[in-house]
Coordinates of C-alpha atoms and ligand atoms in Angstrom, one line a residue:
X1 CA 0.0 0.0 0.0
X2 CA 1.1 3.4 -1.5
X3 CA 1.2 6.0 1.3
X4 CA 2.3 9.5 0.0
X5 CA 2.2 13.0 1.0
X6 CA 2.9 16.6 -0.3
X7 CA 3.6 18.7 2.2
X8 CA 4.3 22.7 1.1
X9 CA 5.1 25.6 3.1
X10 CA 2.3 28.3 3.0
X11 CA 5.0 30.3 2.4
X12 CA 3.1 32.4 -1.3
X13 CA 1.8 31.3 -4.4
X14 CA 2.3 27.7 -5.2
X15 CA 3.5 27.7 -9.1
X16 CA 3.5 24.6 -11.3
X17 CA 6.6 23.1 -10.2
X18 CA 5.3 23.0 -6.3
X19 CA 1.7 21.7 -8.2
X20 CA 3.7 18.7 -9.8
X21 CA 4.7 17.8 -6.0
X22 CA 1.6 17.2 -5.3
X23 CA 0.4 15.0 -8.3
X24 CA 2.6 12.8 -8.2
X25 CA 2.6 11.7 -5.1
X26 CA -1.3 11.4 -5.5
X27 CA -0.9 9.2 -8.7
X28 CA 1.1 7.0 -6.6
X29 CA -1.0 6.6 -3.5
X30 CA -4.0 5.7 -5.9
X31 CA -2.0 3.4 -7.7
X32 CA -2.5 1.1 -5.1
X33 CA -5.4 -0.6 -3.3
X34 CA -6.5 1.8 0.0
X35 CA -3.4 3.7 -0.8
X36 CA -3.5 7.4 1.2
X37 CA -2.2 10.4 0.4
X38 CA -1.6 13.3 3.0
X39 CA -1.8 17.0 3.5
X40 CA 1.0 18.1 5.6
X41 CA 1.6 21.9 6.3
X42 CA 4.6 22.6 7.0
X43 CA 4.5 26.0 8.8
X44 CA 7.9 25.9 10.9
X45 CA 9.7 28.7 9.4
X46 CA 7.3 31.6 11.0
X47 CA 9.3 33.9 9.4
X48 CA 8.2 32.9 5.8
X49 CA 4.6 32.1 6.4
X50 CA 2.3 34.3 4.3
X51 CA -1.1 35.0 5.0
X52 CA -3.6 33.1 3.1
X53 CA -1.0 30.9 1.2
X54 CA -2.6 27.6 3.0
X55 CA -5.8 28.4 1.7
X56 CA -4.3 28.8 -1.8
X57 CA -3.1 25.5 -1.2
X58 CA -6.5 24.3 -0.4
X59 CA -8.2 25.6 -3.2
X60 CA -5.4 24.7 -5.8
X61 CA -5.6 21.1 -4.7
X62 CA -9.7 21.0 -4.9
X63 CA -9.5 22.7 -7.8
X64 CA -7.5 20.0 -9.6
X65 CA -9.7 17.0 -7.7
X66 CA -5.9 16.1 -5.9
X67 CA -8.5 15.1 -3.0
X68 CA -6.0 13.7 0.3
X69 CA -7.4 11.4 2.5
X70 CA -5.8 12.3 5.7
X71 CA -4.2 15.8 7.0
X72 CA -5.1 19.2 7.6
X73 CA -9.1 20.1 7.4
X74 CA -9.9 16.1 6.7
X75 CA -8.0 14.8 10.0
X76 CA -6.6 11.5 10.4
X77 CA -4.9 8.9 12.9
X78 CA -1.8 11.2 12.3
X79 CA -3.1 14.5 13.9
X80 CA -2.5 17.2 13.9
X81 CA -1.4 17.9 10.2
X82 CA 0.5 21.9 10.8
X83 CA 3.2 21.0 12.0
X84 CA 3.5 24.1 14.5
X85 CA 1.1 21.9 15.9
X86 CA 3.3 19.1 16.5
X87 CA 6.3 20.4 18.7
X88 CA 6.0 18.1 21.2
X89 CA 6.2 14.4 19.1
X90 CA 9.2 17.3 17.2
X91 CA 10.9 17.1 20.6
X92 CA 10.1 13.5 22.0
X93 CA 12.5 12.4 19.3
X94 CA 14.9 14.9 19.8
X95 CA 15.6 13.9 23.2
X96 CA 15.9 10.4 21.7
X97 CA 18.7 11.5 19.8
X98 CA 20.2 13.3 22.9
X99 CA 20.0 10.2 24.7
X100 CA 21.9 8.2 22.5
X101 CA 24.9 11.1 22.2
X102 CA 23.8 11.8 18.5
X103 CA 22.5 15.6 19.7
X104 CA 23.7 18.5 21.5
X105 CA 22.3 21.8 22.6
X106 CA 24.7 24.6 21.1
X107 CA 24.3 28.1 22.8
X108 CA 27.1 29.7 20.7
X109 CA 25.5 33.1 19.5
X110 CA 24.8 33.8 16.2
X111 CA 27.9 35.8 15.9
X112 CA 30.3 33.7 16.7
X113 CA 28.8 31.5 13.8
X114 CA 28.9 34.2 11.5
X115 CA 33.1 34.6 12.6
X116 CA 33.6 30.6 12.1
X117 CA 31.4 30.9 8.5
X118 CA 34.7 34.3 7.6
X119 CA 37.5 32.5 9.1
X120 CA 37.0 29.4 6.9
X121 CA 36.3 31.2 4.2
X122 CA 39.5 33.5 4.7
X123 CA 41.3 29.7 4.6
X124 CA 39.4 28.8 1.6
X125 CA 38.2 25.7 3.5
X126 CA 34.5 24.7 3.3
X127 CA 32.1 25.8 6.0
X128 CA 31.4 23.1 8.1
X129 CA 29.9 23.5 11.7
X130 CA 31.6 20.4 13.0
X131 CA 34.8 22.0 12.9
X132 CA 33.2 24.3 15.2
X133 CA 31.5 22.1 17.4
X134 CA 31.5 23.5 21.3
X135 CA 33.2 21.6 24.1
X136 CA 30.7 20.9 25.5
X137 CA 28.4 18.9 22.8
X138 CA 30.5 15.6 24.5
X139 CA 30.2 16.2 27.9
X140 CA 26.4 17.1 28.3
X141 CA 23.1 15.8 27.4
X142 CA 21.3 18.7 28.8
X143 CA 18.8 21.0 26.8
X144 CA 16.2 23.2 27.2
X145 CA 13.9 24.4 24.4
X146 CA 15.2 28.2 23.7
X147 CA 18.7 26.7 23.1
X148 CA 19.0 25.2 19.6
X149 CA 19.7 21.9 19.0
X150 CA 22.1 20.5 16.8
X151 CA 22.6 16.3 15.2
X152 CA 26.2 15.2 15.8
X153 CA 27.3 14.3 12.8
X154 CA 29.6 11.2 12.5
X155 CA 31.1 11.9 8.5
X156 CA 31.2 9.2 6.7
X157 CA 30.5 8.0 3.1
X158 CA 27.2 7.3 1.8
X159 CA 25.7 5.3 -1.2
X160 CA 21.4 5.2 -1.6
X161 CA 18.7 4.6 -4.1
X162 CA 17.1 7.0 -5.6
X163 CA 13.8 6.0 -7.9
X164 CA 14.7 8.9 -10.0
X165 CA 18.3 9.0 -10.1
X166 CA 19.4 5.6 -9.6
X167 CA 22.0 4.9 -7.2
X168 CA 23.8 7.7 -5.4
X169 CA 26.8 8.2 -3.3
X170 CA 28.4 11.4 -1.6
X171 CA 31.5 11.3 0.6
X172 CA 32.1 12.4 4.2
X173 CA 32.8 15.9 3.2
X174 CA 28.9 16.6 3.2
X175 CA 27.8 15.5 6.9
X176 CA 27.1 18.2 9.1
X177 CA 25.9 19.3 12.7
X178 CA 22.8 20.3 11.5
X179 CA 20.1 22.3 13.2
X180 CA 17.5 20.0 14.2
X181 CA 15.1 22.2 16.3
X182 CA 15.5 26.4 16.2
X183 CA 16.3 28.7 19.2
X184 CA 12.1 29.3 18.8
X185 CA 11.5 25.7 20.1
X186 CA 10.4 24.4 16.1
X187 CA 12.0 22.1 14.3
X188 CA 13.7 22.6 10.9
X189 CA 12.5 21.3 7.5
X190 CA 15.5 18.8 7.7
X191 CA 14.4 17.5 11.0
X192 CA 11.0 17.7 11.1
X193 CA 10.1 15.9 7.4
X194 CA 11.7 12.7 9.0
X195 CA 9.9 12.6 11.7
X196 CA 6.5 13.3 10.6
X197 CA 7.4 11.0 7.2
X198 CA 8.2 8.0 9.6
X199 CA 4.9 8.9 11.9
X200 CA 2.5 9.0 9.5
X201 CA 4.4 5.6 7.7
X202 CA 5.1 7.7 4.5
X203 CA 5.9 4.8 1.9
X204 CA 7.3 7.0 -1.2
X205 CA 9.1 10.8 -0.7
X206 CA 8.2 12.8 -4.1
X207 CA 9.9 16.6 -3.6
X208 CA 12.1 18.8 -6.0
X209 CA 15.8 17.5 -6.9
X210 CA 17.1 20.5 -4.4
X211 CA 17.0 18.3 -1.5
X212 CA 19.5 16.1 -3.3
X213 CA 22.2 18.0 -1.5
X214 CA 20.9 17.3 1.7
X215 CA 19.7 13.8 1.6
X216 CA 23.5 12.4 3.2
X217 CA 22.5 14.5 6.5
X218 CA 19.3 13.2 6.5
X219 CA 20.2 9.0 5.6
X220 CA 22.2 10.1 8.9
X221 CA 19.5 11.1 11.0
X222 CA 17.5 8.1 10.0
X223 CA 20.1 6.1 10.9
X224 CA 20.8 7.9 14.2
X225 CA 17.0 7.3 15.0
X226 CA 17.4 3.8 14.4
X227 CA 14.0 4.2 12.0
X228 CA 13.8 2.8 8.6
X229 CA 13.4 5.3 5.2
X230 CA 10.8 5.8 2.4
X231 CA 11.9 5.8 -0.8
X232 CA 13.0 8.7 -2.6
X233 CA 11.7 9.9 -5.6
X234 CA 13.3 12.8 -6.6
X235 CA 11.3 15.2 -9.4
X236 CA 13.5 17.4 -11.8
X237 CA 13.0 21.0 -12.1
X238 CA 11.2 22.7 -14.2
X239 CA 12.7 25.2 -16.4
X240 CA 11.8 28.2 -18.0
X241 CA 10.3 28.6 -21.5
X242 CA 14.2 29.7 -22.8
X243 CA 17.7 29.0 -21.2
X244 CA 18.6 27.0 -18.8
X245 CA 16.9 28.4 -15.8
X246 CA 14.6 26.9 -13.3
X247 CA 11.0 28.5 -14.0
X248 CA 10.8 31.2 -10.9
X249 CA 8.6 34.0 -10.5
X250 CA 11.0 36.4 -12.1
X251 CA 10.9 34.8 -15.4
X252 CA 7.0 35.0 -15.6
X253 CA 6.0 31.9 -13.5
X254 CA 2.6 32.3 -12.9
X255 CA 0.3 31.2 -9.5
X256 CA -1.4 27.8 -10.7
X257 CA -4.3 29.9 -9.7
X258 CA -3.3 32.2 -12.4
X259 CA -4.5 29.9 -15.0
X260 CA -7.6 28.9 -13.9
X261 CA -8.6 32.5 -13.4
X262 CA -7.5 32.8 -17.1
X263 CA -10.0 30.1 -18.3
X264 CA -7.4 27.2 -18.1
X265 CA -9.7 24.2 -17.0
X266 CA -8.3 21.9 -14.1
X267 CA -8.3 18.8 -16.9
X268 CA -6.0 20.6 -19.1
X269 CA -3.9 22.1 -16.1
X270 CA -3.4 18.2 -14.3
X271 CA -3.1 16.8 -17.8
X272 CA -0.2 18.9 -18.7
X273 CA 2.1 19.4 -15.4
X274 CA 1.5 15.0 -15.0
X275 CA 3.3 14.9 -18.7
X276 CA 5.9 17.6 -17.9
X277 CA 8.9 15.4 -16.7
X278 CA 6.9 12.4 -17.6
X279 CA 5.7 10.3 -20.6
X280 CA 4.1 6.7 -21.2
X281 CA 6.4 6.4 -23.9
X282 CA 3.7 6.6 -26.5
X283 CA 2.6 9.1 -28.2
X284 CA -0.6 9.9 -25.9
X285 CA -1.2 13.5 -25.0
X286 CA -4.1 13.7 -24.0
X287 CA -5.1 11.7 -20.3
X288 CA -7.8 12.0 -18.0
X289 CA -6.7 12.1 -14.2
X290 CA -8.1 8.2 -14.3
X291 CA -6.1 7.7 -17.1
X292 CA -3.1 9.4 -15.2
X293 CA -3.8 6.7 -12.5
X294 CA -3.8 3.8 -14.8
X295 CA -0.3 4.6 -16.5
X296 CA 1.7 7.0 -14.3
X297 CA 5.0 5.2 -13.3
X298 CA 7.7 6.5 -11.9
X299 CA 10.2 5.1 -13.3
X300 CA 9.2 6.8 -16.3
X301 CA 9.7 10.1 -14.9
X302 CA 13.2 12.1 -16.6
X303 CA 16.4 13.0 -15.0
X304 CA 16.9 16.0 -16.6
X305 CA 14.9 19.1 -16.5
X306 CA 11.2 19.8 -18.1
X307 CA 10.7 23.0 -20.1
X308 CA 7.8 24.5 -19.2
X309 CA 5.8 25.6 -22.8
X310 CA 2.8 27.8 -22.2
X311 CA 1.7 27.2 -25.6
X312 CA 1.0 23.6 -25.2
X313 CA -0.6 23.8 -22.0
X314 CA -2.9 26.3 -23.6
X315 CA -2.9 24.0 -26.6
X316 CA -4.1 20.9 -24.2
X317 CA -6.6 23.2 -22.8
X318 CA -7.7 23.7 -26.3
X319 CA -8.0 19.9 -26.6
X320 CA -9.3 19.4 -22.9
X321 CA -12.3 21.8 -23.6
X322 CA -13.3 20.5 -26.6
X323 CA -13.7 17.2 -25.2
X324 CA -15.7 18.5 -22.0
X325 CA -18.3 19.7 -24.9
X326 CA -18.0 16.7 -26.8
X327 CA -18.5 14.2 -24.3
X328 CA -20.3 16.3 -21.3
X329 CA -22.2 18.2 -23.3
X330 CA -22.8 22.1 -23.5
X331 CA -24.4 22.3 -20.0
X332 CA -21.4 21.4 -18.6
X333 CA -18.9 23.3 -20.6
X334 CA -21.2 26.5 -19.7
X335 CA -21.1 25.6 -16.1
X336 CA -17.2 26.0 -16.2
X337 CA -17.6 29.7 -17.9
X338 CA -19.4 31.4 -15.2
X339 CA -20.3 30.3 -11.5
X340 CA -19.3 31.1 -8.3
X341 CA -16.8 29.7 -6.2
X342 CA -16.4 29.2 -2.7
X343 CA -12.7 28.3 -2.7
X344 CA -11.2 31.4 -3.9
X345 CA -13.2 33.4 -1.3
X346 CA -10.6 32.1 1.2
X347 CA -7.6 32.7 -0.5
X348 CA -8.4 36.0 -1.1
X349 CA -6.3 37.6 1.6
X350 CA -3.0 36.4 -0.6
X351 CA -5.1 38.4 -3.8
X352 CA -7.4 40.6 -2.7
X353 CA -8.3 41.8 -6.2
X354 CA -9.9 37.8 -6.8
X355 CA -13.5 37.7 -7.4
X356 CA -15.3 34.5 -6.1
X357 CA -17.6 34.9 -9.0
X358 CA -15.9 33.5 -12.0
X359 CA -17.0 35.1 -15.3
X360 CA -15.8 34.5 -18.5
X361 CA -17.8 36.8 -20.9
X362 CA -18.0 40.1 -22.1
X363 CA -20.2 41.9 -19.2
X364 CA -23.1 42.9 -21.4
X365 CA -23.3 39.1 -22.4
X366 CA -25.2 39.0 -18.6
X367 CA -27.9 40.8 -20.1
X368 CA -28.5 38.1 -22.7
X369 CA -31.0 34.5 -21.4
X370 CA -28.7 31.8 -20.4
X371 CA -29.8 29.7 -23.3
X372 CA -28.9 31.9 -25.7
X373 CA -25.2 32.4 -24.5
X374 CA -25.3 28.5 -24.7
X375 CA -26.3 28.9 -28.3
X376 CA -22.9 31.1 -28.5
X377 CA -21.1 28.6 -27.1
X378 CA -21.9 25.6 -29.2
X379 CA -21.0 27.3 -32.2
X380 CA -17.5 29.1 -30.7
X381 CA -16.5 26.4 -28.0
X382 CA -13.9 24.9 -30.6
X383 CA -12.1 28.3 -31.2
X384 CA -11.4 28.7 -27.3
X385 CA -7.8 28.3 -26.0
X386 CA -8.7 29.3 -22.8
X387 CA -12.4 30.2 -21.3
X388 CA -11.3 33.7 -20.9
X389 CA -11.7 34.2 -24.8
X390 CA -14.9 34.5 -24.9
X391 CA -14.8 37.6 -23.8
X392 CA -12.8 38.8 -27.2
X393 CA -14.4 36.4 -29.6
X394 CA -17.9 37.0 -28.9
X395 CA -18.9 40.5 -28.3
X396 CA -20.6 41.1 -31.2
X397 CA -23.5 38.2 -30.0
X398 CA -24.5 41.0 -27.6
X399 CA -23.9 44.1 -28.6
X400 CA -23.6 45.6 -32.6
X401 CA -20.2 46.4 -33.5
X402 CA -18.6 49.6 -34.4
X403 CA -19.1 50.1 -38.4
X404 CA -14.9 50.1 -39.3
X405 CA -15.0 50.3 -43.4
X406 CA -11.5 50.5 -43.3
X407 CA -11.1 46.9 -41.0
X408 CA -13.7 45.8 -43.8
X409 CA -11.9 46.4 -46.7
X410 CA -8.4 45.9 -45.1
X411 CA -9.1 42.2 -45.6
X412 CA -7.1 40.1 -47.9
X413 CA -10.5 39.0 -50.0
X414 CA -12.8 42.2 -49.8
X415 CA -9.9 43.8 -50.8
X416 CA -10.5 42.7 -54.5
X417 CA -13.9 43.9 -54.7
X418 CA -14.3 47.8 -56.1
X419 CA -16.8 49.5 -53.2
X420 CA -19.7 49.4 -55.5
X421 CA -19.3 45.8 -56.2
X422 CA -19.5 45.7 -52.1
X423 CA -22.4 47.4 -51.8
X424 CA -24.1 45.3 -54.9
X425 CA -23.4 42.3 -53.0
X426 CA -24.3 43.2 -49.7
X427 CA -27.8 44.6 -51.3
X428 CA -28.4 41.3 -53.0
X429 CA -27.6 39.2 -49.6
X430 CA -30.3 41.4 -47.8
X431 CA -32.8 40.8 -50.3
X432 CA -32.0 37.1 -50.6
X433 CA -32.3 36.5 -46.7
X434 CA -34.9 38.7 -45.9
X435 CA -36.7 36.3 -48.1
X436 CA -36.0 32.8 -45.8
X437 CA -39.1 33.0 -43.4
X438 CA -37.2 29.7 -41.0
X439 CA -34.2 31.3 -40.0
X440 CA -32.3 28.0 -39.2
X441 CA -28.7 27.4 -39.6
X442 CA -29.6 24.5 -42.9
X443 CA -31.8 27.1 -44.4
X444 CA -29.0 29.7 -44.1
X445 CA -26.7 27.7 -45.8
X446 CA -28.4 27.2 -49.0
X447 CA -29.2 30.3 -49.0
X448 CA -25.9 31.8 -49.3
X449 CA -24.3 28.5 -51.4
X450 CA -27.8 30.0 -54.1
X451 CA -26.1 33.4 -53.7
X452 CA -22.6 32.7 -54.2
X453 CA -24.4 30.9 -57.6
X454 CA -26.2 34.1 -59.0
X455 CA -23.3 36.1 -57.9
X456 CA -20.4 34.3 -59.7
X457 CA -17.9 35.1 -57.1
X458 CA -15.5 33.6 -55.0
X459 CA -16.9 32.0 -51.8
X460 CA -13.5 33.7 -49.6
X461 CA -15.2 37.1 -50.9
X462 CA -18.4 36.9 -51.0
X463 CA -18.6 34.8 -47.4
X464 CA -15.7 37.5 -46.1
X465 CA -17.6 40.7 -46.7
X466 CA -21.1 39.3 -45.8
X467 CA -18.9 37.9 -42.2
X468 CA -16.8 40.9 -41.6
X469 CA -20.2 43.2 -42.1
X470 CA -22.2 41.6 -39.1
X471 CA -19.2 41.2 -36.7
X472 CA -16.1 43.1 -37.5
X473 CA -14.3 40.2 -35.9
X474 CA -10.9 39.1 -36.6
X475 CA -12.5 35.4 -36.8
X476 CA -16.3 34.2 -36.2
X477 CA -17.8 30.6 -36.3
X478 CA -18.9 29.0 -39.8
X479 CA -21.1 31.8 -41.3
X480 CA -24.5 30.5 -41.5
X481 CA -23.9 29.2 -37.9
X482 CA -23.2 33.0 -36.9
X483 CA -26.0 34.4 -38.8
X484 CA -28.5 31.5 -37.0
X485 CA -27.4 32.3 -33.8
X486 CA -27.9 36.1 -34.3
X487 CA -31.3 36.1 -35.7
X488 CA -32.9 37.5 -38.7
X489 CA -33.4 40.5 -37.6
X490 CA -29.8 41.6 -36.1
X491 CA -28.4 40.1 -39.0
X492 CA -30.2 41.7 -41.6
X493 CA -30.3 45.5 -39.6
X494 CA -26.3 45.2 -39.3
X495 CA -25.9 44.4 -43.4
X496 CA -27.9 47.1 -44.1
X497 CA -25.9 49.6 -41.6
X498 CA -22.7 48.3 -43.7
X499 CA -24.2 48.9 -47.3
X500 CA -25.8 51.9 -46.1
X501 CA -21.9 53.2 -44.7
X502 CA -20.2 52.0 -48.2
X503 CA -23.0 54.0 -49.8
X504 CA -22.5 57.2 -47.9
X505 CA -18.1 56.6 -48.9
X506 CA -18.8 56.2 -52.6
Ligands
LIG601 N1 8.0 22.0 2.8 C1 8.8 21.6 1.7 C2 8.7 22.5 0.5 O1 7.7 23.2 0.5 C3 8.4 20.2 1.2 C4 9.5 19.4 0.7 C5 9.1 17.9 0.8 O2 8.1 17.5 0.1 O3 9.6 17.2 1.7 O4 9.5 22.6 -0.3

């Protein structure tokens, strides 16, 4: 049985590599009968905490459907799940370690460190603290929260398995007297992981490749403990869209949040960061989280960095939202463009400018029925990269557009046609459609496939002009489709506002 955790610091936004720390470890817990993934906050660096960053942890997980089983909000047999919360089981097995002569309290000042840390440097030699060690780490086992508390080290070489990256070693040069618990009574990340990991029987480790450097200090403490490991699966960064960079706020990472506020749907968003470092070895892109389940392995994942490409992501979103139409229907692809939702309400101390109510169309679209902004969406749904399009592409559904001759004849096919030759053609599309009494989108189509007949010209200019005329849109869903949606009416009033403008220019 799978038992896995991801365990963030509320310490900001949680971008996409921090997001794939949390997949897979889920993947892998599901992978295996009444396997059980965990939420673990870890909160012990107070000076880092951010307000409202666990809360954007909470709704960036729900929002993705990375539902844990056990930890902070759901409880569990491993309580409690902040581990500010947990000082006490922090310093039961401190005092283990103290017992057995593998910890020492060191009051040297912060000063003096900071003097050790220059003198070695002046010598060129590495900074290590257990060249500094105080007398008085041998003698004594005493120790009092307030003083922190440091692992005696005992260097030595060390080979381990990594699920990742195979089989590693490091030398003794590496071991330290780390810090286990602070001068504030908490427990450092290095300490504190390996206790909770081993409490709550943590079966696989997924985090970022950074803690490579420390895992030698930490094999140590296991071993000091006398408790066995989990195994290690160490992710590779993520890089940025160019060089060689990890992706980091300052080269445009965006909150996870980001995206979904931008009309990425969670599908496309857990589709695309479970394939960033990872692949089936087909040529699949497309998986549902089930999907991600059934094939996710992890000794598929790469060594070496993943590139992070916006475009695909937005291009799987493409995919992903199609689909939801295709197989869900339009109901459900509508539900997704506006509703309100509870989750971001919380978070919104980290963003204040979030609206819970998420709204993907132009405003004056909310002045339209619901059913006919669904009629808008079953014709435009395949043109959407993200939700958030909707509110450039359709516009002119709900409100006439601004009469731009010049847009109009800019285009590559009107282009060819003299401005009377406009006007002749837009006269004889009024007259033909004011004629079709059921406005449907079959009638519509014969209708302008007779009229490209008695007119002799090319469908690009003829179906350009008559488009460009009742939407002054860069691009608009198949024609007839358009005019169905529009009505009679709208369609024929804005034609005639076009031919009437060409007149008034000739
Ligand atoms: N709190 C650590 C972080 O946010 C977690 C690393 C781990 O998963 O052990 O980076």
């Amino acid at each position: 049985m799978n038992i896995t955790r991801f365990a963030p610091s509320p310490t900001g936004y949680i971008h996409l590599g921090n997001v794939r720390s949390a997949i897979y470890p889920y993947l892998i817990a599901k992978q295996s009968d009444g396997g059980n993934f965990i939420l673990r906050i870890e909160d012990t660096d107070q000076n880092r905490y951010v307000e409202g960053a666990t809360e954007l942890i909470l709704e960036t997980l729900t929002w993705l459907g990375l539902d844990w089983d056990e930890g902070i909000e759901k409880g569990g047999d491993h309580s409690p799940y902040y581990q500010s919360e947990r000082r006490d089981i922090y310093h039961a097995y401190a005092r283990k370690l103290l017992k057995a002569g593998r910890a020492y309290a060191d009051p040297t000042p912060s000063e003096k460190i900071d003097e050790y840390r220059k003198e070695d440097n002046e010598k060129k030699l590495p900074f290590l603290y257990r060249n500094h060690r105080p007398e008085t780490a041998d003698s004594s086992d005493a120790w009092e929260p307030g003083t922190p508390l440091r692992f005696k080290s005992d260097p030595k070489s060390v080979e381990w398995h990594d699920e990742v990256m195979g089989d590693l070693k490091t030398g003794p040069e590496v071991m330290d007297d780390i810090i286990l618990i602070k001068k504030d009574g908490l427990p450092t990340y290095n300490f504190a992981h390996i206790v909770d990991d081993y409490e709550m029987q943590v079966t696989h480790i997924v985090r970022g490749v950074e803690y490579l450097s420390s895992m030698p200090n930490y094999l140590a403490i296991y071993e000091a403990l006398g408790i066995s490991h989990p195994k290690f699966v160490s992710l590779p960064h993520v890089l940025a869209t160019q060089g060689n960079k990890k992706l980091s706020k300052r080269d445009g990472a965006k909150s996870v949040i980001d995206y979904k506020d931008e009309g990425v749907v969670k599908e496309a968003m857990l589709n695309y960061l479970a394939c960033l470092g990872w692949n089936d070895g087909t040529e699949q892109e497309i998986y549902s989280k089930d999907e991600l389940i059934e094939k996710f392995d992890i000794s598929r994942i790469q060594t070496s960095g993943a590139r992070f490409d916006e475009v695909k992501l937005l291009w799987q979103n493409g995919q992903w939202i199609r689909k939801i139409y295709d197989e869900q229907g339009v109901d459900a692809l509508y539900d997704r463009t506006v509703s309100r939702d509870e989750a971001s309400i919380k978070s919104n101390a980290i963003n204040p400018t979030r609206d819970s109510l998420i709204n993907f169309w132009p405003e004056i679209a909310m002045d339209y029925s619901e059913d006919y902004r669904k009629q808008v969406l079953s014709i435009i749904y395949d043109r959407l990269k993200v939700l958030s399009d909707l509110r450039e592409y359709t516009t002119y559904f709900f409100e006439d557009p601004r009469i731009d001759l010049e847009f109009l004849q800019s285009n590559k096919f009107i282009k060819k046609l003299s401005e009377t030759e406009q006007r002749d053609l837009l006269s004889a599309a009024i007259d033909k459609l004011q004629n079709v009494e059921d406005w449907t989108a079959d009638n519509l189509q014969n209708t302008l496939n007779d009229l490209l007949a008695e007119t002799g010209k090319k469908p690009a200019e003829l179906f350009s002009l008559i488009r460009i005329a009742i939407s002054y849109a860069n691009f608009s869903p198949a024609l007839h489709l358009t005019m169905a949606v529009l009505g009679k009416d709208r369609t024929i009033a804005r034609l005639n506002a076009t031919c009437s403008a060409i007149v008034n220019d000739l």
